[in-house]
XYZ file of C-alpha atoms in Angstrom:
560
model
C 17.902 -28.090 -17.415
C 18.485 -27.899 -21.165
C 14.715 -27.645 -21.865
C 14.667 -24.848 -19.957
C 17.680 -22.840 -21.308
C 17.224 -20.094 -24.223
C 20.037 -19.870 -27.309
C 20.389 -16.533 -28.038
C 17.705 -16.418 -30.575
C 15.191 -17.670 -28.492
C 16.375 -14.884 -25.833
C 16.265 -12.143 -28.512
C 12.475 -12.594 -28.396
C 12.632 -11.411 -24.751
C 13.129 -8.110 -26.004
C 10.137 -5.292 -25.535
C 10.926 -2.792 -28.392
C 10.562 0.130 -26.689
C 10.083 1.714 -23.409
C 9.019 5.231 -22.438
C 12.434 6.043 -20.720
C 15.067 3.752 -20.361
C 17.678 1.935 -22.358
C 15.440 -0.703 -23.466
C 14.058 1.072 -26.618
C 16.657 -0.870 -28.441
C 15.322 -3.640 -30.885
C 17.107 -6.183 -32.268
C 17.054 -6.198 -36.203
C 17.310 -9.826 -36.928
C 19.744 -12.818 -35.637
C 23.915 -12.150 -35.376
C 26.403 -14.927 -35.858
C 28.280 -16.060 -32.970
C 30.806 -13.897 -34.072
C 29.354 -10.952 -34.589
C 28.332 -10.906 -30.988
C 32.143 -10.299 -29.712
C 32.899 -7.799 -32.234
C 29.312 -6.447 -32.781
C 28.468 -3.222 -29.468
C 24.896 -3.792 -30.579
C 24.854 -7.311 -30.624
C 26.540 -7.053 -26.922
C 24.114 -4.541 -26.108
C 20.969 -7.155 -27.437
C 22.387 -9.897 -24.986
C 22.108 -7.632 -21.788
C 18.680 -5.856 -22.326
C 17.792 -9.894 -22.658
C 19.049 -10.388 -18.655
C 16.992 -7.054 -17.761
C 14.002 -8.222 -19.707
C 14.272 -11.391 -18.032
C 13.385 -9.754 -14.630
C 9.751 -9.208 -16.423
C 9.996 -13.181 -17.047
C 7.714 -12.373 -19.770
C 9.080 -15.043 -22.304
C 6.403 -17.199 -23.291
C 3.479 -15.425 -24.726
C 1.379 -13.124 -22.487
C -1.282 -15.875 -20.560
C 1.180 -18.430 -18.868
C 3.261 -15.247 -17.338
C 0.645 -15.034 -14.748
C 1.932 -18.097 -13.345
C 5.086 -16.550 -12.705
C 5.132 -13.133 -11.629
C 8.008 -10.962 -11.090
C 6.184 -9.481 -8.141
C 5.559 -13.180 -6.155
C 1.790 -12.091 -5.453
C 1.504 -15.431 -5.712
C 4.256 -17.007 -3.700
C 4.461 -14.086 -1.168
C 0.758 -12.992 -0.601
C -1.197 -15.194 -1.165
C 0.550 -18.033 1.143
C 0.522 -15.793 3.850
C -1.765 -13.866 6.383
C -2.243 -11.024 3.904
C -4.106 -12.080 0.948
C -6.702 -14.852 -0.545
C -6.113 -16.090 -4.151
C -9.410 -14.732 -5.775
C -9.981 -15.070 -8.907
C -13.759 -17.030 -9.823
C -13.416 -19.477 -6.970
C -11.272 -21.800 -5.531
C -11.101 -24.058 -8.423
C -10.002 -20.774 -10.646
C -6.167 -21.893 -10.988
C -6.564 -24.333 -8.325
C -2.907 -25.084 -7.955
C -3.217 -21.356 -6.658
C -5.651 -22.591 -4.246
C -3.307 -25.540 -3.549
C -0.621 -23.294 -2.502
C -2.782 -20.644 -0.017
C -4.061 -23.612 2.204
C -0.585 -25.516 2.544
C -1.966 -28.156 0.391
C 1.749 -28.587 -1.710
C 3.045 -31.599 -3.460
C 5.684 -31.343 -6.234
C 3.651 -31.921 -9.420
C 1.536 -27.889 -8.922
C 2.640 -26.676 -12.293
C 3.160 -22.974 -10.503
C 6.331 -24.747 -9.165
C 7.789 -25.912 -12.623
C 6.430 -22.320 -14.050
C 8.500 -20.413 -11.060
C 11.636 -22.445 -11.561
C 11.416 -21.988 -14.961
C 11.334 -18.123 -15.193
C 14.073 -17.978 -12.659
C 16.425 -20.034 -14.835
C 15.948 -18.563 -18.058
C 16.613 -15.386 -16.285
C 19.541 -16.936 -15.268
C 20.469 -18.582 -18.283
C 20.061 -15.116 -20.404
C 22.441 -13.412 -17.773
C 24.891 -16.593 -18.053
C 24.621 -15.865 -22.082
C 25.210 -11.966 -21.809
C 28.363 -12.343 -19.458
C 29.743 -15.314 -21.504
C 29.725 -12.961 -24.486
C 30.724 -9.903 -22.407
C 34.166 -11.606 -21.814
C 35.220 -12.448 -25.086
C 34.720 -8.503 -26.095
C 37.403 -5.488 -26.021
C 37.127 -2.234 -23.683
C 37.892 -1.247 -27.295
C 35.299 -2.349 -28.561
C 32.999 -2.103 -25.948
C 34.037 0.199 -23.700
C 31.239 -0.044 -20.730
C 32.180 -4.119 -20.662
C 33.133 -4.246 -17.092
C 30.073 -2.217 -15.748
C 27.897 -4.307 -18.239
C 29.446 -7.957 -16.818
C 28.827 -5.886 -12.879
C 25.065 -5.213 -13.862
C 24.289 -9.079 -14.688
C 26.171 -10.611 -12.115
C 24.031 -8.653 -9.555
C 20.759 -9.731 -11.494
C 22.178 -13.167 -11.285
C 22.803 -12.665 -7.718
C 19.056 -11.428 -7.578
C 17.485 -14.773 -9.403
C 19.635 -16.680 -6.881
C 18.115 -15.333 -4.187
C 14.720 -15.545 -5.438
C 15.343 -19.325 -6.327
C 16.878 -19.885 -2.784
C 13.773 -18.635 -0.754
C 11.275 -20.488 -2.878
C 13.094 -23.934 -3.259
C 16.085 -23.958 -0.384
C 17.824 -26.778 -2.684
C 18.696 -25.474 -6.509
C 21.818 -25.994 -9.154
C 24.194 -23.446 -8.780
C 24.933 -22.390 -12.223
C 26.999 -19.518 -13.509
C 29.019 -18.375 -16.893
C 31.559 -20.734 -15.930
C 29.164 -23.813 -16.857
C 29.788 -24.875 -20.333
C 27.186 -25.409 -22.330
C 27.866 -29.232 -22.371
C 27.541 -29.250 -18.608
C 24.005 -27.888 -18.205
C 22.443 -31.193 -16.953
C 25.149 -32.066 -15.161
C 25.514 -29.540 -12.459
C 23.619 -31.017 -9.571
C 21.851 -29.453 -6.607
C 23.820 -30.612 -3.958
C 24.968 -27.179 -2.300
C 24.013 -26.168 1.196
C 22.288 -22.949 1.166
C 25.026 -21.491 3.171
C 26.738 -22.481 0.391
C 24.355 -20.654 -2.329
C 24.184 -17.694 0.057
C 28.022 -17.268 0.184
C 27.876 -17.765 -3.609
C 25.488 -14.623 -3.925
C 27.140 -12.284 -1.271
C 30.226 -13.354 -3.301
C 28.926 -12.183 -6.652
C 27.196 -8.807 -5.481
C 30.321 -7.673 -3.750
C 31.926 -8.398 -7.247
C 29.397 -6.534 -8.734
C 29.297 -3.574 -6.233
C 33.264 -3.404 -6.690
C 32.620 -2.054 -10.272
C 29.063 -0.596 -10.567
C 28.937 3.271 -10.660
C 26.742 5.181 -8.246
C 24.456 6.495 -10.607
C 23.739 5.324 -14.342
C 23.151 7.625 -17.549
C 20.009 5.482 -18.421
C 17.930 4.999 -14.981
C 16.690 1.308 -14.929
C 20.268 -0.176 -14.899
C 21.093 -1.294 -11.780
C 23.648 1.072 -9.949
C 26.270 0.209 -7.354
C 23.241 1.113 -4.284
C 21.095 -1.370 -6.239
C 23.136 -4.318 -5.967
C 24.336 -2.825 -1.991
C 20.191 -3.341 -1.484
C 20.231 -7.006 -2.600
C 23.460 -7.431 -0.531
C 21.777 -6.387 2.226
C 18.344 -8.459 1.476
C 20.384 -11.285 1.510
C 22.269 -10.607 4.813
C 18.449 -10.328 5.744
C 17.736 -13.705 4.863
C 20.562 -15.250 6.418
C 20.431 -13.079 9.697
C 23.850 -11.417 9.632
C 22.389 -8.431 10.771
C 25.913 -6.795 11.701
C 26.653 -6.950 7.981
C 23.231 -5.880 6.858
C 23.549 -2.980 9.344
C 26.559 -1.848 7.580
C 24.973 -2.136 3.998
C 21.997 -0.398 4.471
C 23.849 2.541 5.843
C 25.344 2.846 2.815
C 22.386 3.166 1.065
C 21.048 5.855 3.544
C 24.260 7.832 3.762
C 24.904 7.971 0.412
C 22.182 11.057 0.322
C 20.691 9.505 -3.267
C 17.449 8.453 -1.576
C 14.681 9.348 0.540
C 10.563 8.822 1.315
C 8.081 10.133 -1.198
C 5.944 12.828 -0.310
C 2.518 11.251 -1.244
C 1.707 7.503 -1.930
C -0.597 8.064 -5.329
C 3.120 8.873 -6.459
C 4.316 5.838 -4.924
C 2.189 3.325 -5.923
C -0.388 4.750 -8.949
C 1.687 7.013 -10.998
C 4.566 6.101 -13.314
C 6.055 9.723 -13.898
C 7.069 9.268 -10.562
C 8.796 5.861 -10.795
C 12.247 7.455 -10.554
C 11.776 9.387 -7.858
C 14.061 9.510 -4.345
C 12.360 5.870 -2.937
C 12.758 3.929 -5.749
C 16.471 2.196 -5.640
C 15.659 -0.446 -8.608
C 12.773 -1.662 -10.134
C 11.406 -3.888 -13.177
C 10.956 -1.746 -15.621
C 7.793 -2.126 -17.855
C 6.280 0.081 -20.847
C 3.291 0.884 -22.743
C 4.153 1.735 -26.133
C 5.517 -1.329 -27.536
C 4.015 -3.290 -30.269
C 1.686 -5.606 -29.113
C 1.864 -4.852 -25.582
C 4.805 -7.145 -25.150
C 6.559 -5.272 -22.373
C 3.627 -5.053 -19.705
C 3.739 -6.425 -16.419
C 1.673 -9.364 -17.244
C 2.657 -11.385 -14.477
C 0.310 -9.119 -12.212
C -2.791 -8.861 -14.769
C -4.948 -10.647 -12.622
C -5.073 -8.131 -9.995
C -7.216 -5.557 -11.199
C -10.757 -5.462 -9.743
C -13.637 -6.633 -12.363
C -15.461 -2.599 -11.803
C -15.885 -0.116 -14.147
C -12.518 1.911 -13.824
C -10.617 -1.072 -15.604
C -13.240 -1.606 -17.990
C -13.314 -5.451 -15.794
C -10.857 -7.622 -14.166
C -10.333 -10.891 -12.394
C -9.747 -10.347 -8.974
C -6.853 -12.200 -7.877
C -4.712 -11.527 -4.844
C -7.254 -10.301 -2.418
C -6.351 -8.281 1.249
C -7.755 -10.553 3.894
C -9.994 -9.589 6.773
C -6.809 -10.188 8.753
C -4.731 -7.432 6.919
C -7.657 -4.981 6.768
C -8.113 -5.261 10.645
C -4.594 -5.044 10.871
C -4.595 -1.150 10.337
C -7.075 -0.538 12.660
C -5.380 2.044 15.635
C -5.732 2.705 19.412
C -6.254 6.272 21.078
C -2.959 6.901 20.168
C -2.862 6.407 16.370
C -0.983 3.189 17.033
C -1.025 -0.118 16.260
C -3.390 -2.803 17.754
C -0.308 -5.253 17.925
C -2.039 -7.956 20.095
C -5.613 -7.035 19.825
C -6.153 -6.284 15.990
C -7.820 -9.297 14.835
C -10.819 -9.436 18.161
C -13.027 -7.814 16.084
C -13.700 -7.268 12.461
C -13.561 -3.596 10.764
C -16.721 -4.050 8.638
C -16.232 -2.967 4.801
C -18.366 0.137 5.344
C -17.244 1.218 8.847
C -15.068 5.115 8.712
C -15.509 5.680 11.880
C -13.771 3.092 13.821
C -9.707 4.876 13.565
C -7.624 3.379 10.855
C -4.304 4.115 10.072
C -4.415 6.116 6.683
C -2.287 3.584 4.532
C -5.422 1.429 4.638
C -7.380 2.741 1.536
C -4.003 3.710 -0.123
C -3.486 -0.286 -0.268
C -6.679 -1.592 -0.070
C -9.802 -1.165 -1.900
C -12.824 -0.831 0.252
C -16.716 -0.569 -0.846
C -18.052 2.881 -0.669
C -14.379 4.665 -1.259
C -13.185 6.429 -3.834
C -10.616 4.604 -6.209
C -7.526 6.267 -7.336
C -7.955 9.202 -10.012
C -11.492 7.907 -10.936
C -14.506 10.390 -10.446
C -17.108 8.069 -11.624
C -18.124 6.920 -8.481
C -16.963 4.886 -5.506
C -16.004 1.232 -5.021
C -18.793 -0.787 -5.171
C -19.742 -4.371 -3.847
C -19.540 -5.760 -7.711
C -15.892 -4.932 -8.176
C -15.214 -7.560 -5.533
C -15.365 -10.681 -7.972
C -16.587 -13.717 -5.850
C -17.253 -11.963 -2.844
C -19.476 -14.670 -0.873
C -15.792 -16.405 -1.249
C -13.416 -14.069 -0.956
C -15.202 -11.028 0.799
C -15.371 -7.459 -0.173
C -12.105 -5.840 -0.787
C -9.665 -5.418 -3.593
C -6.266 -5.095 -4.285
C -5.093 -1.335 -4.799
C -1.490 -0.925 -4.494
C 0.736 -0.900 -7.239
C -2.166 -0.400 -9.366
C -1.815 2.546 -12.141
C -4.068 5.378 -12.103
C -7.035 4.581 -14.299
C -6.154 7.795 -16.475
C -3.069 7.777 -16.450
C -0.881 8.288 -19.925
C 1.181 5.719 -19.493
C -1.843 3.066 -18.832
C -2.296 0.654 -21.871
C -5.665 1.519 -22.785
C -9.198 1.211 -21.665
C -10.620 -1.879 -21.044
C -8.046 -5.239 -21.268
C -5.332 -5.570 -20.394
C -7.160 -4.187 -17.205
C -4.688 -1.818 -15.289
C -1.673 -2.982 -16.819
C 1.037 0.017 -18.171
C 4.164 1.683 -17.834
C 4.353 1.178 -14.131
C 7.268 -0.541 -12.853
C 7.509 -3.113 -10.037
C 10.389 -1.944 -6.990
C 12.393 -4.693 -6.083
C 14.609 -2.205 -3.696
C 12.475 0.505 -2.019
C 14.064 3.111 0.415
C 11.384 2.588 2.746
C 12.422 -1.517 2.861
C 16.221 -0.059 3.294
C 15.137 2.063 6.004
C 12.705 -0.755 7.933
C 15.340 -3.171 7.552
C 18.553 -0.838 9.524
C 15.710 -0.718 12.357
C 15.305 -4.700 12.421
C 19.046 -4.804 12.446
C 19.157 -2.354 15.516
C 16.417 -4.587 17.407
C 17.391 -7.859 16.445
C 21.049 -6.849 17.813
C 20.251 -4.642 20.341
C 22.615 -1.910 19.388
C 20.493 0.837 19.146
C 17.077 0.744 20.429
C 16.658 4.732 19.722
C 17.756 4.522 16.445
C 15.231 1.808 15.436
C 12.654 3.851 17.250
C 13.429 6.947 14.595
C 13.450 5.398 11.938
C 10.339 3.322 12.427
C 9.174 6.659 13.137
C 9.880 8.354 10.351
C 8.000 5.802 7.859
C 4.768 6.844 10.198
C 5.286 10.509 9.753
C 5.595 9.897 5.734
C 2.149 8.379 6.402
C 1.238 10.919 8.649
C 1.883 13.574 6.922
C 1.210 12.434 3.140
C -2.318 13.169 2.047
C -5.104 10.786 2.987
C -8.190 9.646 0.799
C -10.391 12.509 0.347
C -14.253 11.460 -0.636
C -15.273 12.313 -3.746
C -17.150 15.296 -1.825
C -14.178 16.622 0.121
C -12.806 16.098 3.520
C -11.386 12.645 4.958
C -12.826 9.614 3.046
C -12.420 7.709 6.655
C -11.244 8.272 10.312
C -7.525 8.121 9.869
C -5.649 8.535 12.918
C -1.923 7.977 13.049
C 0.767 8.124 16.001
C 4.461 7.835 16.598
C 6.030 5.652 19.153
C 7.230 7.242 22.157
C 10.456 5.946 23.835
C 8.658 4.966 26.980
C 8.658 1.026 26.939
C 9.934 0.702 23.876
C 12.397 -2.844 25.329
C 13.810 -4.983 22.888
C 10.652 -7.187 22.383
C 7.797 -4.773 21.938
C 10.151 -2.897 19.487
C 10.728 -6.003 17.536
C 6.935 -6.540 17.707
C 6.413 -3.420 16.545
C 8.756 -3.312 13.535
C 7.284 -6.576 12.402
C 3.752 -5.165 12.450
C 5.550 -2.012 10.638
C 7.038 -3.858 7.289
C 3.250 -5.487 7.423
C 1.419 -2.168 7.094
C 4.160 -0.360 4.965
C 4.679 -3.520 2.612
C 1.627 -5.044 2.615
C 0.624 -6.539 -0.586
C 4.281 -6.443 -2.415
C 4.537 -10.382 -2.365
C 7.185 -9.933 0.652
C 4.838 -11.069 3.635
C 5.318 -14.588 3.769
C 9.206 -14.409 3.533
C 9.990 -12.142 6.336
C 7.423 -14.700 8.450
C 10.187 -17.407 7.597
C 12.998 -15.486 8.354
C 11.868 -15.035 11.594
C 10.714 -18.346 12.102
C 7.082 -17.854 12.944
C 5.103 -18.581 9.712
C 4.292 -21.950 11.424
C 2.655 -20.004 14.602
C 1.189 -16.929 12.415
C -0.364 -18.702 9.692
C -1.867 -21.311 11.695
C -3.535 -18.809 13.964
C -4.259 -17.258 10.471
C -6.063 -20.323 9.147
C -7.985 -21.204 12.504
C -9.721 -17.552 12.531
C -10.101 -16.848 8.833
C -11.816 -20.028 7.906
C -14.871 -18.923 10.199
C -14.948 -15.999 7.641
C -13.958 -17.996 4.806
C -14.333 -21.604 4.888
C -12.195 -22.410 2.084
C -9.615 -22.278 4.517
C -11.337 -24.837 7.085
C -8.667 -27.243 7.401
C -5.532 -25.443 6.208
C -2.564 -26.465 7.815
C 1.359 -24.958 8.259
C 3.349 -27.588 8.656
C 6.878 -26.431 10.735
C 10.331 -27.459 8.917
C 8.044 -27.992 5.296
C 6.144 -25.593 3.937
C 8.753 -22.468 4.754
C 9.769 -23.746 0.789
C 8.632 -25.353 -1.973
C 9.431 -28.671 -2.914
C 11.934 -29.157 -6.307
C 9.634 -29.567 -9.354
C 8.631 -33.232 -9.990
C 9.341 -32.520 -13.332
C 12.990 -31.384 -13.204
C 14.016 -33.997 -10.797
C 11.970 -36.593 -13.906
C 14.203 -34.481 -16.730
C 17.625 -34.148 -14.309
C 17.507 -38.588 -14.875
C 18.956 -38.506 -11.322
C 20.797 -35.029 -11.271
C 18.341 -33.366 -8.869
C 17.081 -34.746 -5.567
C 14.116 -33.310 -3.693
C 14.631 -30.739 -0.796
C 15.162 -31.985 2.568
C 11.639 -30.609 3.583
C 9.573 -32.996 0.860
C-alpha cells in the first residue's frame, strides 16, 4: 500500500489551477510545513480540493489516466452488453480486450491502474480529514462540513472499490501512517458496506442542503450514494426511504432537452445534476480535463480525429427499437438488426441522442453528417460511435480544436435525478409496495424523452422515425414491470459505465452476457468464444501486484 499512497506534496500536484466555476480555482503557492497545515485556512483548504481532484484520478500525467477513468467506460461498458472496446483493434490496449471477453487473470495492468486511483483518492481524503481534526472552528470555521464532504467521497471510493474487487483493505483517517501495510483485507463486504452506510450517514448528519460553491458535495449528494449503496446491497426498504428524500426535497428535477444534458456544460448545474466530477478548460496545460474518457471521441472531422474507444453494440442500438405503441421490444429486440442507415423502422428518440449513427447529424456541427470513416475499425467494431457525454464541438468551454479531441469543461454525474428517480421505481417493484407508483415514475422519464426535442436533419424535420409510448396500467404485474424498469435504466443510462453493475446486482450478468456473447460474435467474431463465468467474473480479481507488495497482507478474492 505505501507505494501507492501520496504525502501531501505529491497530492498538491493533484491540483487543476483553475476551473470555470467552482471552488477549485485555488492554487497552491508552494509546499507548507506540517504545521502550517493546522494553523494555515489555505493550507486546509489545499488538502480538500486534493480529495475532490482525486475523483478526476488524474494524478499521473495525462496518458496512463485512460486506464482509469472516473466514468468506468471501461469497467462498466465495455464488460457488458452495451459497448465493444474499440480503439485500432483488439490488440489496441489488449488488457481492454482481455476484460470485454471474460478473459481476466490478476496480472491485466487495468486492475493495478483501477486500484490504484481508488486508493490515492482515498489516501488524499484520509490526508485532508487527518489535518481537518487537528484545526480550530476558529480557525477554520467550515471544519465540520469540510471533514462531512470527504468522508462521503471516501464513502464513494469505497463503494467503487467494493463493486470492482468484492475483497479490499478498509482504511480510514484512523490508520496511522505506520500501519499502511498492515491493514489487511480480511472484511466481509457486509462488513465494508456497513462501514460506508456508516460513514455517509455521518456525513449526511452535518452536510448542508445546498453549498455556496456548487461542486461540493451537499447533504442530497451524499443521501444519493446512501441510497446507491442500499442499491447494491438490496435493502430496498432503506433505499426507498433515501431516494424520497432526494425527490421531496423539491431541489431537483428532469431537464428539458438532452443536448443540455449530455453536450453542454453551461447547463451542468442544472435541476438533474445532484453531483458530478467537476472538470475545466482553462487551466494551464490542460491539467484538469477529463482525460480518463479521451479515447471516446470518434476519429471524424468535428474533433479534428479521435480513437474510438467504447463503442454502442448492435445489441444496444437494437435495443431502442419500439413496437406500435412506442414501447419497448423487451423480448424481441435483438431478432433482427436495425441497419446503420435504416429511419424508418420506429426507434425510441434517445437513440441518436446517445449513439452516433452514419448519415445523422452530430451534435452542434453543420458540416455534414456522420460518416462511415468516423467509425475507427469498423470491419471490427461496426459502424457507430459513442455520443453521450460528449461536449458540443463548438462549445466555449471545449479545449480547443483538434487534440485533446472532445475533451472540456464538461463534468461527469455521478448522482443524476433521473438514476434517483429509476431507482424509487426498482424499489417499488422489487418490494411490491407500489406497483402504480413505479409505473409513474418510469413514466415520467419517457415523457422527458417524449417530449424533449428529437434530432432534426440538417434539412429540417425528424432526423429518424422516433416513436415513443407510456406504459399503461393494464398488465403491468410485478414481473413485466421489473422487466420493464430494467430495460428502462438500459435506454436512459446507457453508455454511463453503469450497465454491467446493475446486471450483477440482479444476478443475471451470467445469463445476459452469455446470450450477449453467443449472438454478437456472429456480428463480431472477436467475441467467438467469450465466456461469463457465474460466481467469478461479477468482480475482479485483487491485483497480482498488491497481493506481491502486501508480502502476505492481501489474499485474493474468493472468486479467483
Amino acid at each position: 500500500m505505501k507505494k501507492i499512497l501520496l504525502s501531501f506534496a505529491a497530492a498538491l500536484t493533484l491540483l487543476g489551477s483553475s476551473c470555470k466555476k467552482s471552488f477549485l480555482d485555488a492554487k497552491p503557492q508552494g509546499l507548507l510545513t506540517a504545521s502550517e497545515l493546522t494553523t494555515n485556512q489555505a493550507g486546509i483548504d489545499g488538502l480538500v480540493n486534493a480529495g475532490y481532484q482525486s475523483l478526476s484520478t488524474h494524478f499521473s500525467g495525462q496518458w496512463p489516466d485512460f486506464f482509469h477513468p472516473p466514468s468506468n467506460w471501461s469497467f462498466g461498458d465495455v464488460r457488458s452488453d452495451d459497448a465493444y472496446k474499440g480503439g485500432g483493434g483488439t490488440g489496441d490496449i489488449l488488457e481492454y480486450n482481455e476484460l470485454e471477453t471474460c478473459n481476466i487473470t490478476a496480472d491485466n495492468a487495468m486492475l493495478y491502474d483501477k486500484w490504484k486511483a481508488d486508493f490515492t483518492g482515498v489516501s488524499n481524503i484520509n490526508t485532508a480529514i487527518q489535518a481537518l481534526t487537528t484545526v480550530s472552528t476558529t480557525v477554520y470555521p467550515n471544519r465540520d462540513i469540510r471533514i462531512a464532504e470527504m468522508k462521503a467521497l471516501h464513502a464513494y471510493f469505497y463503494l467503487d472499490l467494493i463493486k470492482h474487487y468484492y475483497s479490499v483493505p478498509w482504511i480510514d483517517a484512523s490508520v496511522a501512517t505506520s500501519d499502511l501495510g498492515k491493514v489487511a483485507n480480511n472484511l466481509g463486504i457486509n462488513q465494508l458496506y456497513a462501514n460506508v452506510e456508516k460513514e455517509l450517514t455521518e456525513a449526511i448528519a452535518v452536510l448542508p442542503n445546498t453549498q455556496s460553491d456548487v461542486s461540493r458535495i451537499n447533504k442530497y449528494g451524499a443521501i444519493g450514494f446512501l441510497t446507491k449503496v442500499y442499491m447494491f446491497e438490496g435493502k430496498y426498504a432503506q433505499a426507498s426511504q433515501t431516494a424520497d428524500q432526494i425527490i421531496n426535497s423539491g431541489k431537483y428535477g428532469l431537464m428539458p432537452t438532452f443536448e443540455q444534458l449530455y453536450s453542454q456544460p453551461q447547463y451542468e448545474h442544472g435541476p438533474e445534476f445532484i453531483f458530478s466530477i467537476a472538470f475545466s478548460a482553462d487551466a494551464p496545460d490542460v491539467e484538469n480535463l477529463n482525460f480518463g474518457d479521451l479515447l471516446n471521441a470518434p476519429s471524424g472531422a468535428p474533433y479534428g480525429g479521435g480513437d474510438g474507444f467504447d463503442r454502442p453494440s448492435q445489441n444496444l442500438v437494437n435495443a431502442f427499437k419500439v413496437d406500435v405503441n412506442g414501447l419497448p421490444l423487451l423480448d424481441t429486440f435483438n431478432q433482427t438488426d436495425l441497419a446503420p442507415s435504416d429511419i424508418s423502422t420506429p426507434v425510441d428518440p434517445r437513440l441518436d441522442w446517445a449513439i452516433g449513427r452514419p448519415g445523422m447529424p452530430w451534435k452542434d456541427w453543420t458540416g455534414g453528417v456522420q460518416q462511415d470513416s468516423w467509425a475507427r475499425t469498423e470491419d471490427v467494431y461496426g459502424p457507430y460511435v459513442k455520443k453521450k457525454n460528449i461536449i458540443d464541438v463548438n462549445s466555449p468551454y471545449r479545449e480547443g480544436s483538434g487534440y485533446p479531441w472532445a475533451l472540456g469543461a464538461l463534468d461527469f454525474p455521478l448522482i443524476k435525478y433521473s438514476d434517483v428517480l429509476l431507482w424509487k421505481a426498482e424499489c417499488d417493484i422489487q418490494t411490491g409496495s407500489n406497483l402504480d407508483e413505479a409505473r409513474t415514475l418510469i413514466n415520467s422519464i419517457r415523457t422527458r424523452a417524449k417530449t424533449a426535442p428529437y434530432v432534426q436533419s440538417l434539412g429540417g424535420g425528424n432526423a429518424a422515425n422516433y416513436q415513443i409510448g407510456l406504459y399503461p396500467s393494464a398488465g403491468w404485474t410485478q414481473t413485466y414491470a421489473m422487466k420493464a424498469l430494467m430495460f428502462e435504466r438500459r435506454l436512459e443510462l446507457c453508455m454511463e459505465g453503469q450497465r454491467f453493475y446493475d446486471l450483477v446486482r440482479w444476478g443475471i450478468a451470467d445469463q445476459v452476457m452469455n446470450a450477449y456473447f453467443t449472438s454478437e460474435a456472429v456480428k463480431r467474431p472477436f467475441l467467438t468464444g467469450a465466456s461469463f463465468t457465474k460466481n467469478k467474473h461479477e468482480y475482479l480479481p485483487v491485483p497480482q501486484s498488491e497481493i506481491d507488495r502486501a508480502q502476505g497482507v492481501y489474499k485474493q478474492n474468493k472468486f479467483y
